[in-house]
């Protein structure tokens, strides 16, 4: 740019509107000029501006004066990149300073030297180098081209990268220095041209294990291409020039990784930007030293070969019948393979470039197939195993394993083998065919079991009335035992795996022939010894009871046992009564009263005990109460009570006399009887009844009712405070007693037999008395149930006055 011309702007201000305080600031600056402004001051007639170096304030280097209407000015002819101090003084009419303001400002940097060097880093990037300035804080690189492109990049140092350019294009570049004051003028321009863009590699491949073919896209303005290739890990790099856009390189190492790039050349002979590196591996070498062996467990063929060092290769193994396997190592297994077959095998190596040539074919014969049609021929204690011959078999191995874990191995080139076999053993037999590839897989397994041996220690015993328990020692080879019991009319079978059997629901009192036959898959051994055992006698039936007397009963039954003894048992809460006989009846004696029994009969013989007969209930007559008491409650009522009687459920009690009788029927141990005649002798009897109605007649001591109570009791007063009690006598043979019972005094008197009055002396008057007259019992006690009368005895002076009858009272 040319030199910028600045005009000083003068501003007319209203003085009256300005404050006396003054401020000044920078407006703009260049490398040799500073523009500034200030605020007007009231009363100022002019403004004075002084410029000094900030580093030397006493050294004034510039001076300017402005009119009172100017508020902006400039100072020129300054040095680039220098910090100055500016002072603005507002002056009055006499030149005095009204107000002062100051500020600092630096000038912009000086115009820089042209860019020293421009290098093309790639087709879109320049690296520009330039000289630095001490007063610059940053730099601007201006980029232009002939097509109107314009851009400024801010950078901090040299050299600086200029990116995002257009490939194979000419640019004009200049540099500008920048600091806090502003920017310098652009430097003189320089020109530079970007290089060709990189070709794009379209594809790489390895047509063979020693060649690589590369193709790329054409680049505009390119007159030639160079392809560079080297083996990874090698310092030797090969370069190939061509004007085409594809190239094939030969004589390379097989199975190796190569690194490839490509770039073009422009008409000026400049090298363009290189393409990104791409990797390509050559095809692997052909596998060598291929070997084949048999794998029995899979079954399959284990194929192995020589390894390739430092190669990432996958190997494919193929056979003539389309069996394949793949492996990244040096072996793999072809499976499944068939026994007795011939296989032709080849190995091909693969990597990302493709397959190698296949290896030389290897022919392999697998192990033979296992023999079939196994058969066993028995002869006494020996057995002969036979089988069919198999293709490709050179010999045979027969394995015979017995159930006792012993083993027999038979090697032969024939097709049979003979060995010893005993009863009760199971044999597992298999035959293998053998050749140089190995032994065949296991073929059919022949399972042969001999008949089991007869059991020993057989015992037969009765464990129930209709059950025989048979026990024995387990026999070799037996999986099941068939126990057979036979009598004259039936056959009973029992099958079990345990060496014990219970045969039930047998006929009682019968002899049975018992045979234990051990069995297995072959069948049952029925040549074992028989054992004879009788069953228990039959159960007595139709039990009948016939009561002979109160302490004896005859028990009878029906039975058809050949020889048996019968035991009869009567069981009750107070013990057991028994009788024994070989006939069909017997007596049970000494049965106590008031007891209940369950009666059963049981047959017994040498074979054991029968089931007991069905029981019959026996009930003896109830016992009589030991104690019975009769007490008179009133003249006509008695209370009879008695003790517990075993077996009694209810009682009928009777009092009988010439005048009549009283009776009660109860389940209690007492009862009240009315209609009793006084002064009468009674006979006391009882009938004890069981719950089933059996009865016992009981007789007790007689009972005499008390004498009759007198009637017409009267009380009369006599001389000397004496009272006479009078009554009408109920009996002339009894003694009577008269009692007067008052609140404070009690009196009594006794009359001899035949008399009907007696006197009571010194009776207290002025009191009420209860008067009762009752006969005395033979023991001399008073009868308590006679009635009372109440009298009031008045006083006449100190003597008894009038006697007044008041009322009758009930019994005490």
Short mmCIF file of C-alpha atoms in Angstrom, two decimals, residues 316-319 322-326 332-335:
data_model
loop_
_atom_site.label_atom_id
_atom_site.label_comp_id
_atom_site.label_asym_id
_atom_site.label_seq_id
_atom_site.Cartn_x
_atom_site.Cartn_y
_atom_site.Cartn_z
CA UNK A 316 -6.38 -75.63 3.77
CA UNK A 317 -6.21 -79.42 3.68
CA UNK A 318 -8.34 -81.28 1.12
CA UNK A 319 -8.90 -84.93 0.35
CA UNK A 322 -14.17 -83.51 -0.38
CA UNK A 323 -13.07 -83.65 3.25
CA UNK A 324 -11.45 -80.34 4.29
CA UNK A 325 -9.95 -78.69 7.34
CA UNK A 326 -8.27 -75.32 7.90
CA UNK A 332 -5.13 -79.98 11.34
CA UNK A 333 -7.45 -82.96 11.44
CA UNK A 334 -9.61 -84.22 8.60
CA UNK A 335 -12.76 -85.70 10.06
#
